[in-house]
C-alpha cells in the first residue's frame, strides 16, 4: 500500500497541471452541489420552527364587516380549531410617509400574544394608544420607516397621524417585496381608520396538527355553510404562505440541483478522459511497474489514487465553500421570519457529500484505470505507449477537400483521433454551453414576466386613490393632463367559485386593459363584460378550460363568467381572474377602481407629470412612476445562474484544455516530425487551436438545442411552481444571430484555452523528442 | 561546385553532460556531394546533422547553409528553411500514422501552401517504386516502404540538401540496400546528400566523402575518389576494425 501511495504521489507531482484540472472541476461541482443540498435541506426548517414558535395560524379568514360577531365567535368550534384569534376588526388603509403612500391592512389587536398567531416584536413595543401603529419589520426596512416616525392615514377624511411604535415579524405573510402587508393598531383605533368599503373582520385558526390542503378546503366549506352568503370575503392558509415564502429558494434549489448534476457529469467526463489519457501514455511505465511486482489491483490503485487525492482536497475545500455561499440565502430566510440567524449546516450531510463526491470520482477514475491493470507487462514495455488514435480520417479528408490549410486539416483530424475522448470532451463542452444558454435565456424570460406584471413600457405612471377621493374626480384630474394618453382604472373584488374553497382575487379593469402588457398564453384577452381570463393555477384547480362558463359569487350575489383565455399572473400563485369592471355591475355596493395605470404620450416627462398630479391632491392621491425594477429574489436567481454558468463554462473549458493537453502530449512525436519537416511554431499553434475550435464548435452546435430545451423545461418548472403555464413569448428570448454567436463564442474561448497546450507543442524540442524514440 | 554547407568552429555542449557534444568542428560541404558522417554512438554525428538542419543551435560557432546563417534565424524562419531547403530522412521514418503515404509525402508542400503538389507526390512515389501504396496508411507498409515514403516526403519540396540520419538503421539488410541504392540514384541526379551512419561499410560503399567523428571532433575527412583511399583505411582511422 505504501508503494501504491508513494507512486501515486510521485505521479501527482509529475502531473501537476492535470491535478489542477481535476481539483478545479471537482471543487466547482462540489461547491455548487453543496449549495443546492444545503438550501434544499435547510429551507423548510426555519419556516417550520418559526411557525411552531409563533403558534402560526393554519387558516385566516376575512369576514365581511356586516357579519354577526356572535356567529363569528362560534366558528372555531365549527371547524374544530384547537385555538383561535379574533375576530379582529381590520381596515385597509392608505398612509403617507414622506412623499410616499402605502396600502396596508390595519388590524385592531390589543396585544401581540395569545394562543395563536403570536407576533414577534423585534423592535419598539406594541401599540397602546389610538395614535400608535406597529409595522412589519420587512415593510419598515424596505421603506426605511423607523420606530418613532409618524405616518399620516390619508384614506379617511380626518387624516389622523399615527406614530410607529414597534416592528414585528408576522409568520403568516411573506416579505414586503413579495406580499401585501399588515399593520397593527389598538382595536379601538380601527373605526376611525375605516370606510364602509375598507372594513372587515379577520379570524385566525390553529389546528392540533398541520392540516392538509384538502382539510383546509373542507374547513372553509364548513364555515361558508354555517354563515350567511357573502360572509367570507377572503382567506389565507399556511401552505400558500409557506410556498410563497419558499418560492425563491425552491426555484434556486431546482436550478442548482439541475446544474449540480451537470457539473458532476462534466467532472466524470473529465476524470475518465484524463485517466484514459494517462494510461495510454504510460504503457512502458505500467509494464515496468508490473515487472517489479505491482499487482494489477495496485497498478489500478496508483492511477485511481492520483486522481482521488486532488479530488479529495477539492471536496474538503468545496463543501465548506458551498455551505458558506448558501448561508446568506438562509440568513435572509431567517431574517424574514424574525429568527436570529445561526449558521445552518449539517455535519452528517457534509460527510455524506464528501463520501459521495470522492466515490463518484474514484469510480470515474477506476473504470478507465482497469485497462492499466489488465495490460500484459511484456506487451506494455514493448509498446511504450498505446497505438496512437487513428480516428478522424473522414473529417480530415473532408477538411483537405475543402482546401483548408494543412495545419488546420491536421488539427481537425487530431480532434477526433480518439473518438471516446472526443465524445467525453463534447459532453463537457455541451454542458457548459447549454448552461450558458440557460443563464442568458432565463433572466430574459424573468424580465419579460416582470415587465408583464409591472406593465413596463405600457404605462408609465400609477395613481392610487384613497376612499376619501371619488373615482370621477381622480379620472377628471388625470384626463385633464395634456400628457395623459390613456388611463386604465383597476379595482378588485374577491369572488367565490364553486369547487374552490379560497375566495379568488380579481382584477377589474375599466379602459383598454389589453394594452397593459399582460401575457396571453392561450385564447384571447377578454373583450366584453362576463368574459374572464385567468392563470393556469385557477383554471386547473377549478377544473375550467377556455370556453367554459361558470358561476361565482361576490358579496353573496351570483355572477356568470365565461373563460376566454389564459394569462400569466404570479399573485396568489396563479389564483386570480382578470375582467372588465362592468362584469361586477350587479354587485352592491358598487365596485369602484382604486388604482389607475396611466400611459403618457411619447416623450412626456414622467417625473414632471408625477410632481404635478401629486401637487393637485397631495393627500388623497398617491402618484408615482411605475416601478419596473426586478424584485430581489429574481435578482438572486439571476446572479446564481450567472455564477453557475461561469462554473460550467469553466469546467467545459477545462475539458477542452485537458483533451488538448493529452492530445498534444500523445502526439508530441508527430509534432516534432512536423517541425522537422518545416512546420513553423505558428502553424503548430494553429493545428492545436483547430482541434480545440472543432471540439468547441461541434459541442456548441449540439449544446444549442439542448440549452434551448433546458431553458424551455426550466421555464415550465418555474412557471408551474408559481401556478402558471409558460407564455410562448417567454421561451422565444433568443434572436437567430445569438444562436449562431453563442457556439462561436465557445469556439473563441476554446481556442484561447488552446494557447497553453499550443505553445507547449510549438516549443517541442525536435531533437529531444525524436531521439527519445 | 559551390559551397552549400559551412560549419565554422562549432561547439555544442548539452546541459549536464558531454555525450553527443560537438567540440570545435569546422567543415564545408559542396553542392552535389554525397557525404557520410560516420562515428560510433554518442560521437556527435547526429548532433552535427541536427545543427545543419536547424533543429538545434550551436553553443558557439556558426552554421551556414546555402548562404544563410542559421544562427540569425528565428524559430519560424528556421522552420521555413527546413521546409524549403532541407529534406530529412529519419532512422525510424517518423511517418504520421493517421495520414496515408501520399498525404505524408505532401505535408511539406502543403505546409508551404503549395496546392498543386499531388501530381509531384505521386510521381515521386512512382520513381521510388511504391506508387501502389499511395493510399495506404503507414501501419500497412513494410519498413522499406515506409522509408521510401519518408524519402519521397523529404524530396517533395526539391530541397538543396538531403539529410539522412541512419536511414537503414531500422531496416533489414535487403531493404537497407534498396534504400541506399535509391539515395545513390538521387545523388547521381545531382542531389546533395549528407548521410549519418555508424556503419563504415555503408559509408564507404556509397559516399564519395566520409567524415569520421569521434568524441565530438572530426578525426578524418576522406574524399574517396580523389584521395584514392580504400574503405579499409577509413575504417582503420576510425579505430575500430583495425584493432587486433
PDB file of C-alpha atoms in Angstrom, chain A residues 460-461 481-485 598-610 612:
ATOM      1  CA  UNK A 460     -45.536  54.988 -17.004  1.00  0.00           C
ATOM      2  CA  UNK A 461     -47.469  56.294 -14.005  1.00  0.00           C
ATOM      3  CA  UNK A 481     -53.333  66.450 -18.042  1.00  0.00           C
ATOM      4  CA  UNK A 482     -52.146  67.070 -21.605  1.00  0.00           C
ATOM      5  CA  UNK A 483     -49.565  64.216 -21.390  1.00  0.00           C
ATOM      6  CA  UNK A 484     -52.223  61.624 -20.494  1.00  0.00           C
ATOM      7  CA  UNK A 485     -52.673  59.307 -23.466  1.00  0.00           C
ATOM      8  CA  UNK A 598     -51.617  55.953 -16.872  1.00  0.00           C
ATOM      9  CA  UNK A 599     -49.944  55.811 -20.261  1.00  0.00           C
ATOM     10  CA  UNK A 600     -48.289  59.074 -21.219  1.00  0.00           C
ATOM     11  CA  UNK A 601     -47.844  60.481 -24.692  1.00  0.00           C
ATOM     12  CA  UNK A 602     -44.418  59.710 -26.176  1.00  0.00           C
ATOM     13  CA  UNK A 603     -41.679  61.996 -24.893  1.00  0.00           C
ATOM     14  CA  UNK A 604     -43.609  63.129 -21.820  1.00  0.00           C
ATOM     15  CA  UNK A 605     -41.616  63.905 -18.676  1.00  0.00           C
ATOM     16  CA  UNK A 606     -42.736  61.257 -16.176  1.00  0.00           C
ATOM     17  CA  UNK A 607     -41.233  62.998 -13.133  1.00  0.00           C
ATOM     18  CA  UNK A 608     -42.847  66.320 -14.007  1.00  0.00           C
ATOM     19  CA  UNK A 609     -46.185  64.557 -14.508  1.00  0.00           C
ATOM     20  CA  UNK A 610     -45.903  62.784 -11.164  1.00  0.00           C
ATOM     21  CA  UNK A 612     -47.788  68.000 -10.939  1.00  0.00           C
TER      22      UNK A 612
END
